[in-house]
Amino acid sequence: MTKDHHHPHPESAVELRARALEALLAERGLVSTDAIDAVVELYEHDVGPQNGAKVVARAWVDEEYRARLLGDANGAIAELGFGGAEGDNMVVVANTPTIHNMVVCTLCSCYPWPVLGLPPSWYKSPPYRARAVSEPRAVLGEFGVELGDDVEIRVWDSSAEVRYLVLPLRPSGTEGWSEAELAAIVSRDCMIGTAVPRVLDSAAG
Amino acid sequence: MPSKRASGYATTIAPIACGRGGPHASRTARRHRCCRTPSTRDVDGVHDMGGMHGFGPVVEAGGDLPYHERWEPRVFAIQMLVGIEGLGAGPGGRAVREEMEPAEYLAASYYERWLFSAERRLQRKGTIAPGEVESMMERLEAGESMPTHRDPAMAERILADLQATYPMEPPPEEARFGSGQRVRVKRIHPAGHTRSPRYARGAVGVIEDVRGADRLPDRAVYGEDVAPEPVYSVGFSSSDLWGPSQGSPWTVLLDLWESYLEPG
């Protein structure tokens, strides 16, 4: 395989440096290529917001599960088979008609990997880390979320080892939907708190 | 067995020297990050972004993806393996990323910072020596193919660790503060890693819950043997943090170690 096969575009200095570190560790047998591949595949295929959406959908259809989720999030999330790194201390915060929750990590990029996967770039970016705590309504406005003045915004800055998942409000028009149908309208951003679930005409049938 | 993925500290911190110049003074010299920041505790810095102005909009094209280039998740995986396989030393990756020189931190992409921390932790353990990454860069640039190494057991180990859960200890029965109590975040100005964001220091909030007991990161990340202490969820009114605002106030909630708090 030629270098061009891997790199149709000119390689950046940081990419070269990253490849060199991997090469150095692999050459010495310290880090295995298949272990790196396994981690990449884990978060690209198995662990992502589809997990959190299943948790939310279950909480929407099962009141007892919802109560367990809000009381012992680790246990309730584990019931669906999810858990692991950056989900060691989960807390689920529920939106209500008068409370809207959103999550940020101003110091770094803390994020509940087992239910949401790896964070999107905007979540880790200086603008979000700076502004989510100091002007959340303006940030929500950028995401197209407009909340009434009677809604209290609660911004959770994950400054310790707790990781937060937002339980959004189940939208009207979803009565009788299956869990799978419900999960399909729970986007990643709904569970960070920068979006709210919407019923599209097509989904409503 | 406790996970090493978040820690792996508590070992000797080797001095960092990079041997600048010499055979790799060309394009790599601009990126000689390994020798710029001598102190491991000079970190009360630019990573602490809450409330800063001037960074622009949050929503931008391409921002929705976790990464954009294939090397980025591989660096993520390497950082995980450095911790779990015990290949690094010194403070964990997060505290090391905070050691970056401020302008460099802001200029670096997210996973570039992870690359920085992985390299530093490997150097502090002595797993790699200064200059070795640069030498490999030159070999790859000269056309050598990527070496590979297969070890299915290592793949199984890291998958098992990443899917295991290690909760905090439960809170002690007699925590200093209780729900509903007013507390003030102490005015501190630490030179090292801390989880007390600048924007909340000096502000008064209300205890909402006790989350559990955990070791104070300000000391634990440097390998000090400290006992777990209560971690509280503390709610702050936006007006107490930022002054008056147009429109309705909001609430900011932080998880704060007991050492950060005093009666409010």
CSV table of C-alpha atoms in Angstrom, one decimal:
chain,number,residue,atom,x,y,z
A,1,MET,CA,0.0,0.0,0.0
A,2,THR,CA,1.4,3.3,-0.9
A,3,LYS,CA,1.4,6.4,1.2
A,4,ASP,CA,-1.0,8.0,-1.3
A,5,HIS,CA,-3.5,5.2,-0.8
A,6,HIS,CA,-3.9,6.3,2.8
A,7,HIS,CA,-3.5,10.0,2.3
A,8,PRO,CA,-5.1,11.4,-0.8
A,9,HIS,CA,-4.7,14.9,0.8
A,10,PRO,CA,-1.4,16.3,2.0
A,11,GLU,CA,-0.8,15.1,5.5
A,12,SER,CA,-0.9,17.8,8.2
A,13,ALA,CA,1.9,18.1,10.7
A,14,VAL,CA,-0.4,16.9,13.5
A,15,GLU,CA,-1.6,13.9,11.6
A,16,LEU,CA,2.0,12.9,10.9
A,17,ARG,CA,2.8,13.3,14.5
A,18,ALA,CA,-0.2,11.2,15.6
A,19,ARG,CA,0.7,8.5,13.1
A,20,ALA,CA,4.3,8.6,14.4
A,21,LEU,CA,3.2,8.1,18.0
A,22,GLU,CA,1.1,5.1,17.0
A,23,ALA,CA,3.9,3.7,14.9
A,24,LEU,CA,6.4,4.1,17.7
A,25,LEU,CA,4.2,2.3,20.2
A,26,ALA,CA,3.2,-0.5,17.7
A,27,GLU,CA,6.8,-1.1,16.7
A,28,ARG,CA,7.7,-1.7,20.3
A,29,GLY,CA,4.7,-3.9,20.9
A,30,LEU,CA,3.3,-1.6,23.6
A,31,VAL,CA,0.1,-0.8,21.9
A,32,SER,CA,-1.7,-3.1,19.5
A,33,THR,CA,-3.2,-2.0,16.3
A,34,ASP,CA,-6.2,-4.1,16.9
A,35,ALA,CA,-6.8,-2.6,20.3
A,36,ILE,CA,-6.8,0.9,18.7
A,37,ASP,CA,-9.2,-0.4,16.0
A,38,ALA,CA,-11.4,-1.9,18.7
A,39,VAL,CA,-11.8,1.4,20.6
A,40,VAL,CA,-12.5,3.3,17.4
A,41,GLU,CA,-15.1,0.8,16.4
A,42,LEU,CA,-16.7,0.7,19.8
A,43,TYR,CA,-17.5,4.4,19.7
A,44,GLU,CA,-18.4,4.5,16.0
A,45,HIS,CA,-20.8,1.5,16.0
A,46,ASP,CA,-21.8,0.3,19.5
A,47,VAL,CA,-21.8,3.3,21.8
A,48,GLY,CA,-23.6,6.4,20.8
A,49,PRO,CA,-26.8,8.5,21.2
A,50,GLN,CA,-28.9,5.5,20.0
A,51,ASN,CA,-28.3,4.1,23.5
A,52,GLY,CA,-29.5,7.2,25.3
A,53,ALA,CA,-32.5,7.4,23.0
A,54,LYS,CA,-33.5,3.9,24.1
A,55,VAL,CA,-33.2,5.0,27.8
A,56,VAL,CA,-35.4,8.0,27.1
A,57,ALA,CA,-38.0,6.1,25.2
A,58,ARG,CA,-38.3,3.5,27.9
A,59,ALA,CA,-38.7,6.2,30.5
A,60,TRP,CA,-41.5,7.7,28.4
A,61,VAL,CA,-43.5,4.5,28.2
A,62,ASP,CA,-42.8,3.0,31.7
A,63,GLU,CA,-43.4,5.2,34.7
A,64,GLU,CA,-41.7,2.8,37.1
A,65,TYR,CA,-38.6,2.8,34.9
A,66,ARG,CA,-38.7,6.6,34.8
A,67,ALA,CA,-38.7,6.7,38.6
A,68,ARG,CA,-35.8,4.3,38.8
A,69,LEU,CA,-33.9,6.3,36.2
A,70,LEU,CA,-34.3,9.5,38.1
A,71,GLY,CA,-33.5,7.9,41.4
A,72,ASP,CA,-30.6,5.6,40.4
A,73,ALA,CA,-29.5,6.4,36.9
A,74,ASN,CA,-26.6,4.0,36.8
A,75,GLY,CA,-28.8,1.1,37.7
A,76,ALA,CA,-31.6,2.0,35.3
A,77,ILE,CA,-29.2,2.6,32.5
A,78,ALA,CA,-27.5,-0.8,33.2
A,79,GLU,CA,-30.9,-2.5,32.9
A,80,LEU,CA,-30.7,-1.7,29.2
A,81,GLY,CA,-27.2,-3.0,29.0
A,82,PHE,CA,-25.3,0.3,28.9
A,83,GLY,CA,-22.5,1.5,31.2
A,84,GLY,CA,-18.8,2.1,31.2
A,85,ALA,CA,-16.2,4.8,31.0
A,86,GLU,CA,-17.5,8.3,31.6
A,87,GLY,CA,-20.8,6.8,32.8
A,88,ASP,CA,-19.6,5.8,36.2
A,89,ASN,CA,-21.8,8.3,38.1
A,90,MET,CA,-24.8,9.1,36.0
A,91,VAL,CA,-27.5,11.5,36.9
A,92,VAL,CA,-30.6,12.0,34.7
A,93,VAL,CA,-32.3,15.4,34.9
A,94,ALA,CA,-35.9,15.6,33.7
A,95,ASN,CA,-37.4,18.5,31.7
A,96,THR,CA,-40.8,19.6,32.8
A,97,PRO,CA,-43.1,22.3,31.3
A,98,THR,CA,-41.4,24.8,33.6
A,99,ILE,CA,-37.8,23.4,33.7
A,100,HIS,CA,-35.4,23.0,30.8
A,101,ASN,CA,-32.0,21.3,31.6
A,102,MET,CA,-28.9,21.6,29.5
A,103,VAL,CA,-25.4,20.2,30.1
A,104,VAL,CA,-21.9,21.6,29.6
A,105,CYS,CA,-18.4,21.1,30.8
A,106,THR,CA,-16.8,24.5,31.0
A,107,LEU,CA,-13.4,23.1,32.1
A,108,CYS,CA,-13.0,20.3,29.6
A,109,SER,CA,-15.3,18.0,27.7
A,110,CYS,CA,-17.0,15.8,30.3
A,111,TYR,CA,-19.8,13.9,28.6
A,112,PRO,CA,-21.7,10.6,29.3
A,113,TRP,CA,-20.1,8.3,26.7
A,114,PRO,CA,-22.1,5.1,27.4
A,115,VAL,CA,-25.4,6.8,26.5
A,116,LEU,CA,-24.2,9.5,24.1
A,117,GLY,CA,-20.9,8.3,22.6
A,118,LEU,CA,-18.1,10.8,22.0
A,119,PRO,CA,-19.1,14.5,22.1
A,120,PRO,CA,-19.7,16.6,19.0
A,121,SER,CA,-17.2,19.2,18.2
A,122,TRP,CA,-19.4,22.1,19.3
A,123,TYR,CA,-19.8,20.7,22.8
A,124,LYS,CA,-16.0,20.7,23.2
A,125,SER,CA,-15.5,24.1,21.6
A,126,PRO,CA,-14.6,27.3,23.4
A,127,PRO,CA,-17.9,29.1,22.4
A,128,TYR,CA,-20.1,26.5,24.0
A,129,ARG,CA,-17.9,26.1,27.1
A,130,ALA,CA,-17.8,29.8,27.6
A,131,ARG,CA,-21.4,30.8,26.8
A,132,ALA,CA,-23.6,27.9,28.0
A,133,VAL,CA,-23.3,29.1,31.6
A,134,SER,CA,-23.3,32.8,31.0
A,135,GLU,CA,-25.9,33.2,28.2
A,136,PRO,CA,-27.8,29.9,27.8
A,137,ARG,CA,-30.9,31.5,26.2
A,138,ALA,CA,-28.7,32.9,23.4
A,139,VAL,CA,-27.0,29.6,22.9
A,140,LEU,CA,-30.3,27.7,22.8
A,141,GLY,CA,-31.5,30.3,20.3
A,142,GLU,CA,-28.6,29.3,18.0
A,143,PHE,CA,-29.9,25.8,18.1
A,144,GLY,CA,-33.4,27.0,17.3
A,145,VAL,CA,-34.8,26.4,20.8
A,146,GLU,CA,-36.9,29.3,22.1
A,147,LEU,CA,-38.2,29.0,25.6
A,148,GLY,CA,-40.8,31.1,27.4
A,149,ASP,CA,-39.8,33.4,30.2
A,150,ASP,CA,-41.6,31.1,32.6
A,151,VAL,CA,-39.3,28.3,31.9
A,152,GLU,CA,-36.3,28.0,34.3
A,153,ILE,CA,-33.2,27.0,32.5
A,154,ARG,CA,-30.9,24.8,34.6
A,155,VAL,CA,-27.4,24.5,33.3
A,156,TRP,CA,-25.4,21.6,34.6
A,157,ASP,CA,-21.7,22.2,34.5
A,158,SER,CA,-20.1,18.8,34.9
A,159,SER,CA,-17.2,19.9,37.0
A,160,ALA,CA,-16.7,16.6,38.9
A,161,GLU,CA,-17.2,12.9,38.0
A,162,VAL,CA,-21.0,13.0,37.7
A,163,ARG,CA,-22.2,12.8,34.1
A,164,TYR,CA,-25.6,14.2,33.1
A,165,LEU,CA,-28.3,13.0,30.7
A,166,VAL,CA,-31.3,15.2,30.0
A,167,LEU,CA,-34.7,13.4,29.9
A,168,PRO,CA,-36.7,15.5,27.5
A,169,LEU,CA,-40.4,16.0,27.6
A,170,ARG,CA,-42.3,13.6,25.5
A,171,PRO,CA,-44.0,15.6,22.8
A,172,SER,CA,-47.7,15.5,22.2
A,173,GLY,CA,-48.8,13.6,19.1
A,174,THR,CA,-46.8,10.5,20.1
A,175,GLU,CA,-49.6,8.7,21.9
A,176,GLY,CA,-49.5,5.0,21.2
A,177,TRP,CA,-46.0,5.0,19.6
A,178,SER,CA,-43.7,2.1,20.2
A,179,GLU,CA,-40.4,2.5,22.0
A,180,ALA,CA,-38.6,2.3,18.8
A,181,GLU,CA,-40.7,5.0,17.2
A,182,LEU,CA,-40.2,7.2,20.2
A,183,ALA,CA,-36.4,6.6,20.3
A,184,ALA,CA,-36.2,7.7,16.7
A,185,ILE,CA,-37.2,11.3,17.6
A,186,VAL,CA,-34.8,11.5,20.5
A,187,SER,CA,-31.7,13.2,19.0
A,188,ARG,CA,-28.3,13.5,20.8
A,189,ASP,CA,-28.9,17.2,21.3
A,190,CYS,CA,-32.2,16.5,23.0
A,191,MET,CA,-30.3,14.6,25.6
A,192,ILE,CA,-27.6,17.4,26.0
A,193,GLY,CA,-30.4,19.9,26.3
A,194,THR,CA,-29.8,22.0,23.2
A,195,ALA,CA,-32.8,20.6,21.3
A,196,VAL,CA,-36.3,19.4,22.1
A,197,PRO,CA,-37.9,16.4,20.5
A,198,ARG,CA,-40.2,17.3,17.6
A,199,VAL,CA,-42.8,15.2,15.8
A,200,LEU,CA,-42.3,15.6,12.1
A,201,ASP,CA,-45.3,15.2,9.8
A,202,SER,CA,-43.7,12.2,8.2
A,203,ALA,CA,-43.1,10.5,11.6
A,204,ALA,CA,-46.6,11.2,12.8
A,205,GLY,CA,-48.0,9.4,9.8
B,1,MET,CA,-9.5,-3.8,40.6
B,2,PRO,CA,-9.8,0.0,40.2
B,3,SER,CA,-9.6,1.3,36.7
B,4,LYS,CA,-6.4,3.0,35.6
B,5,ARG,CA,-8.1,4.8,32.7
B,6,ALA,CA,-8.7,8.0,34.6
B,7,SER,CA,-5.6,8.1,36.8
B,8,GLY,CA,-2.4,6.2,36.3
B,9,TYR,CA,-0.7,8.9,38.3
B,10,ALA,CA,1.1,8.4,41.6
B,11,THR,CA,4.4,7.7,39.9
B,12,THR,CA,7.5,9.7,39.7
B,13,ILE,CA,7.3,12.6,37.4
B,14,ALA,CA,10.3,12.6,35.2
B,15,PRO,CA,11.7,15.9,34.0
B,16,ILE,CA,10.8,16.8,30.4
B,17,ALA,CA,13.5,17.7,28.1
B,18,CYS,CA,13.3,17.4,24.4
B,19,GLY,CA,16.7,18.0,22.9
B,20,ARG,CA,15.5,20.7,20.6
B,21,GLY,CA,17.4,21.3,17.5
B,22,GLY,CA,19.6,18.7,15.9
B,23,PRO,CA,18.3,16.3,13.3
B,24,HIS,CA,14.6,17.4,13.5
B,25,ALA,CA,14.8,21.1,13.3
B,26,SER,CA,12.6,21.5,10.2
B,27,ARG,CA,8.8,21.3,10.2
B,28,THR,CA,8.8,19.5,13.5
B,29,ALA,CA,10.5,22.3,15.3
B,30,ARG,CA,7.4,24.5,15.1
B,31,ARG,CA,5.6,21.8,17.0
B,32,HIS,CA,8.1,21.3,19.8
B,33,ARG,CA,5.5,21.2,22.5
B,34,CYS,CA,7.3,18.8,24.7
B,35,CYS,CA,9.7,21.3,26.2
B,36,ARG,CA,7.6,24.5,26.5
B,37,THR,CA,6.0,24.1,29.9
B,38,PRO,CA,8.4,23.1,32.6
B,39,SER,CA,5.9,23.1,35.5
B,40,THR,CA,3.2,20.5,36.0
B,41,ARG,CA,1.2,22.9,38.2
B,42,ASP,CA,1.0,26.0,36.1
B,43,VAL,CA,-2.5,25.3,34.9
B,44,ASP,CA,-5.0,27.8,36.3
B,45,GLY,CA,-5.4,28.8,32.8
B,46,VAL,CA,-7.3,29.3,29.6
B,47,HIS,CA,-9.1,25.9,29.7
B,48,ASP,CA,-11.3,27.4,32.4
B,49,MET,CA,-13.7,29.0,29.9
B,50,GLY,CA,-17.0,29.6,31.6
B,51,GLY,CA,-18.2,33.2,30.9
B,52,MET,CA,-15.4,34.2,28.6
B,53,HIS,CA,-16.3,36.5,25.7
B,54,GLY,CA,-15.3,36.7,22.1
B,55,PHE,CA,-15.3,33.0,20.9
B,56,GLY,CA,-18.1,33.6,18.5
B,57,PRO,CA,-21.1,31.3,17.6
B,58,VAL,CA,-21.6,27.8,18.9
B,59,VAL,CA,-23.3,26.4,15.9
B,60,GLU,CA,-20.9,26.2,12.9
B,61,ALA,CA,-20.6,24.0,9.9
B,62,GLY,CA,-19.0,20.7,10.7
B,63,GLY,CA,-19.4,21.2,14.4
B,64,ASP,CA,-21.9,18.3,14.7
B,65,LEU,CA,-19.3,15.6,14.3
B,66,PRO,CA,-17.2,14.2,17.1
B,67,TYR,CA,-14.1,14.4,14.8
B,68,HIS,CA,-13.2,14.9,11.2
B,69,GLU,CA,-10.0,13.0,10.5
B,70,ARG,CA,-9.1,9.4,11.0
B,71,TRP,CA,-6.1,10.1,13.2
B,72,GLU,CA,-8.3,11.8,15.8
B,73,PRO,CA,-10.2,8.7,17.2
B,74,ARG,CA,-6.9,6.8,17.0
B,75,VAL,CA,-5.3,9.3,19.3
B,76,PHE,CA,-8.3,9.0,21.6
B,77,ALA,CA,-7.8,5.3,21.7
B,78,ILE,CA,-4.0,5.6,22.3
B,79,GLN,CA,-4.7,7.9,25.3
B,80,MET,CA,-7.1,5.3,26.7
B,81,LEU,CA,-4.5,2.6,26.2
B,82,VAL,CA,-1.7,4.7,27.8
B,83,GLY,CA,-3.9,4.8,30.9
B,84,ILE,CA,-5.2,1.3,31.0
B,85,GLU,CA,-2.0,-0.4,30.0
B,86,GLY,CA,0.0,1.7,32.5
B,87,LEU,CA,2.3,3.2,29.9
B,88,GLY,CA,2.1,6.8,31.3
B,89,ALA,CA,3.0,8.6,34.5
B,90,GLY,CA,2.2,11.8,36.2
B,91,PRO,CA,-1.1,13.6,36.2
B,92,GLY,CA,-3.9,12.1,34.0
B,93,GLY,CA,-4.5,13.3,30.5
B,94,ARG,CA,-6.9,16.1,31.4
B,95,ALA,CA,-4.6,17.8,33.9
B,96,VAL,CA,-1.8,17.4,31.4
B,97,ARG,CA,-3.8,19.1,28.7
B,98,GLU,CA,-4.2,22.0,31.0
B,99,GLU,CA,-0.4,22.4,31.1
B,100,MET,CA,-0.4,23.5,27.5
B,101,GLU,CA,0.8,27.1,27.0
B,102,PRO,CA,-2.5,29.1,26.7
B,103,ALA,CA,-2.1,30.4,23.2
B,104,GLU,CA,-1.2,26.9,22.1
B,105,TYR,CA,-4.1,25.4,23.9
B,106,LEU,CA,-6.5,27.7,22.1
B,107,ALA,CA,-4.8,27.1,18.7
B,108,ALA,CA,-4.8,23.4,19.0
B,109,SER,CA,-7.6,21.2,17.9
B,110,TYR,CA,-9.3,19.0,20.5
B,111,TYR,CA,-7.5,15.8,19.7
B,112,GLU,CA,-4.2,17.6,19.1
B,113,ARG,CA,-4.5,18.4,22.9
B,114,TRP,CA,-5.0,14.7,23.5
B,115,LEU,CA,-1.9,13.9,21.4
B,116,PHE,CA,0.0,16.4,23.6
B,117,SER,CA,-1.1,14.7,26.8
B,118,ALA,CA,-0.5,11.2,25.6
B,119,GLU,CA,3.1,12.1,24.6
B,120,ARG,CA,3.8,13.8,27.9
B,121,ARG,CA,2.5,11.0,30.0
B,122,LEU,CA,4.5,8.5,28.0
B,123,GLN,CA,7.6,10.6,28.4
B,124,ARG,CA,7.1,11.0,32.1
B,125,LYS,CA,7.0,7.2,32.5
B,126,GLY,CA,10.0,6.9,30.3
B,127,THR,CA,8.1,4.7,27.8
B,128,ILE,CA,9.2,7.0,25.1
B,129,ALA,CA,12.2,9.3,25.0
B,130,PRO,CA,12.4,12.9,23.8
B,131,GLY,CA,13.0,13.1,20.1
B,132,GLU,CA,11.7,9.6,19.4
B,133,VAL,CA,8.3,10.8,18.0
B,134,GLU,CA,10.2,13.2,15.7
B,135,SER,CA,12.5,10.5,14.5
B,136,MET,CA,9.5,8.3,13.6
B,137,MET,CA,7.9,11.2,11.8
B,138,GLU,CA,11.0,11.5,9.6
B,139,ARG,CA,10.9,7.7,8.9
B,140,LEU,CA,7.2,7.9,7.9
B,141,GLU,CA,7.8,11.0,5.8
B,142,ALA,CA,10.6,9.2,4.1
B,143,GLY,CA,8.1,6.6,3.0
B,144,GLU,CA,8.3,3.8,5.6
B,145,SER,CA,5.1,2.0,6.0
B,146,MET,CA,3.2,2.0,9.3
B,147,PRO,CA,4.3,-0.7,11.6
B,148,THR,CA,1.5,-2.8,13.1
B,149,HIS,CA,1.2,-5.0,16.1
B,150,ARG,CA,-1.5,-7.4,16.9
B,151,ASP,CA,-2.5,-8.4,20.4
B,152,PRO,CA,-6.1,-9.6,20.7
B,153,ALA,CA,-5.8,-9.9,24.5
B,154,MET,CA,-5.0,-6.2,24.7
B,155,ALA,CA,-8.1,-5.4,22.6
B,156,GLU,CA,-10.2,-7.4,24.9
B,157,ARG,CA,-8.7,-5.8,28.0
B,158,ILE,CA,-9.4,-2.3,26.8
B,159,LEU,CA,-13.0,-3.1,25.7
B,160,ALA,CA,-13.7,-4.7,29.1
B,161,ASP,CA,-12.3,-1.7,30.9
B,162,LEU,CA,-14.2,0.9,28.8
B,163,GLN,CA,-17.4,-1.0,29.4
B,164,ALA,CA,-16.9,-1.4,33.2
B,165,THR,CA,-18.4,1.1,35.6
B,166,TYR,CA,-16.5,2.4,38.7
B,167,PRO,CA,-18.9,4.6,40.7
B,168,MET,CA,-17.8,7.1,43.4
B,169,GLU,CA,-17.9,6.1,47.0
B,170,PRO,CA,-21.2,6.8,48.8
B,171,PRO,CA,-21.3,10.1,50.7
B,172,PRO,CA,-20.4,9.9,54.4
B,173,GLU,CA,-23.4,10.0,56.8
B,174,GLU,CA,-22.1,13.2,58.4
B,175,ALA,CA,-21.3,15.5,55.6
B,176,ARG,CA,-20.5,19.1,56.6
B,177,PHE,CA,-23.3,20.6,54.5
B,178,GLY,CA,-26.9,19.5,54.0
B,179,SER,CA,-29.5,20.1,51.3
B,180,GLY,CA,-30.8,23.6,51.3
B,181,GLN,CA,-27.8,25.1,53.0
B,182,ARG,CA,-26.2,28.2,51.6
B,183,VAL,CA,-22.5,27.9,50.8
B,184,ARG,CA,-19.9,30.1,49.3
B,185,VAL,CA,-17.3,28.9,46.9
B,186,LYS,CA,-13.9,29.7,48.5
B,187,ARG,CA,-11.7,32.3,46.8
B,188,ILE,CA,-8.8,30.3,45.6
B,189,HIS,CA,-6.1,30.8,43.0
B,190,PRO,CA,-4.4,27.5,42.7
B,191,ALA,CA,-1.4,27.0,40.4
B,192,GLY,CA,-2.5,23.4,39.7
B,193,HIS,CA,-5.4,21.3,38.5
B,194,THR,CA,-8.7,22.2,40.1
B,195,ARG,CA,-12.4,21.6,39.5
B,196,SER,CA,-13.5,24.8,41.1
B,197,PRO,CA,-14.2,27.0,38.0
B,198,ARG,CA,-13.1,30.6,38.3
B,199,TYR,CA,-16.6,32.0,37.4
B,200,ALA,CA,-18.1,30.5,40.6
B,201,ARG,CA,-15.3,31.4,43.1
B,202,GLY,CA,-16.7,33.8,45.7
B,203,ALA,CA,-20.3,33.2,44.7
B,204,VAL,CA,-23.0,32.0,47.1
B,205,GLY,CA,-25.1,29.0,46.1
B,206,VAL,CA,-27.4,26.4,47.7
B,207,ILE,CA,-26.7,22.8,48.3
B,208,GLU,CA,-29.1,20.6,46.3
B,209,ASP,CA,-27.7,17.2,46.9
B,210,VAL,CA,-24.7,15.2,48.0
B,211,ARG,CA,-23.4,13.2,45.0
B,212,GLY,CA,-20.9,10.9,46.7
B,213,ALA,CA,-17.4,10.9,48.1
B,214,ASP,CA,-14.4,11.5,45.9
B,215,ARG,CA,-10.7,12.4,46.3
B,216,LEU,CA,-9.9,16.1,45.8
B,217,PRO,CA,-8.5,16.3,42.3
B,218,ASP,CA,-6.4,19.3,43.2
B,219,ARG,CA,-4.2,16.9,45.2
B,220,ALA,CA,-5.1,13.5,43.9
B,221,VAL,CA,-4.0,14.1,40.3
B,222,TYR,CA,-0.5,14.8,41.6
B,223,GLY,CA,-0.4,11.4,43.3
B,224,GLU,CA,-1.1,12.6,46.9
B,225,ASP,CA,-2.8,10.1,49.1
B,226,VAL,CA,-6.0,12.0,50.1
B,227,ALA,CA,-9.2,10.6,51.6
B,228,PRO,CA,-12.5,10.9,49.8
B,229,GLU,CA,-14.6,13.8,50.8
B,230,PRO,CA,-18.2,14.8,50.0
B,231,VAL,CA,-19.0,16.2,46.6
B,232,TYR,CA,-22.1,18.4,46.5
B,233,SER,CA,-24.4,19.6,43.8
B,234,VAL,CA,-24.6,23.3,44.3
B,235,GLY,CA,-27.1,25.6,42.5
B,236,PHE,CA,-26.3,29.2,41.7
B,237,SER,CA,-28.6,31.9,40.5
B,238,SER,CA,-27.3,33.6,37.3
B,239,SER,CA,-27.6,37.0,39.0
B,240,ASP,CA,-25.1,35.8,41.7
B,241,LEU,CA,-22.6,34.7,39.1
B,242,TRP,CA,-23.0,37.2,36.3
B,243,GLY,CA,-25.0,40.2,37.7
B,244,PRO,CA,-28.2,41.4,36.2
B,245,SER,CA,-29.2,40.1,32.8
B,246,GLN,CA,-31.9,40.9,30.3
B,247,GLY,CA,-34.7,38.4,30.4
B,248,SER,CA,-35.3,35.7,33.0
B,249,PRO,CA,-32.5,34.5,35.3
B,250,TRP,CA,-31.3,30.9,35.1
B,251,THR,CA,-29.6,28.5,37.4
B,252,VAL,CA,-26.1,27.0,37.0
B,253,LEU,CA,-25.3,23.8,38.9
B,254,LEU,CA,-21.8,22.7,39.8
B,255,ASP,CA,-20.5,19.6,41.5
B,256,LEU,CA,-18.1,20.8,44.1
B,257,TRP,CA,-15.8,19.1,46.5
B,258,GLU,CA,-16.3,20.0,50.2
B,259,SER,CA,-12.8,21.6,50.3
B,260,TYR,CA,-14.0,24.2,47.8
B,261,LEU,CA,-16.9,25.4,50.0
B,262,GLU,CA,-17.5,27.4,53.2
B,263,PRO,CA,-20.7,28.4,54.9
B,264,GLY,CA,-22.4,31.1,52.8
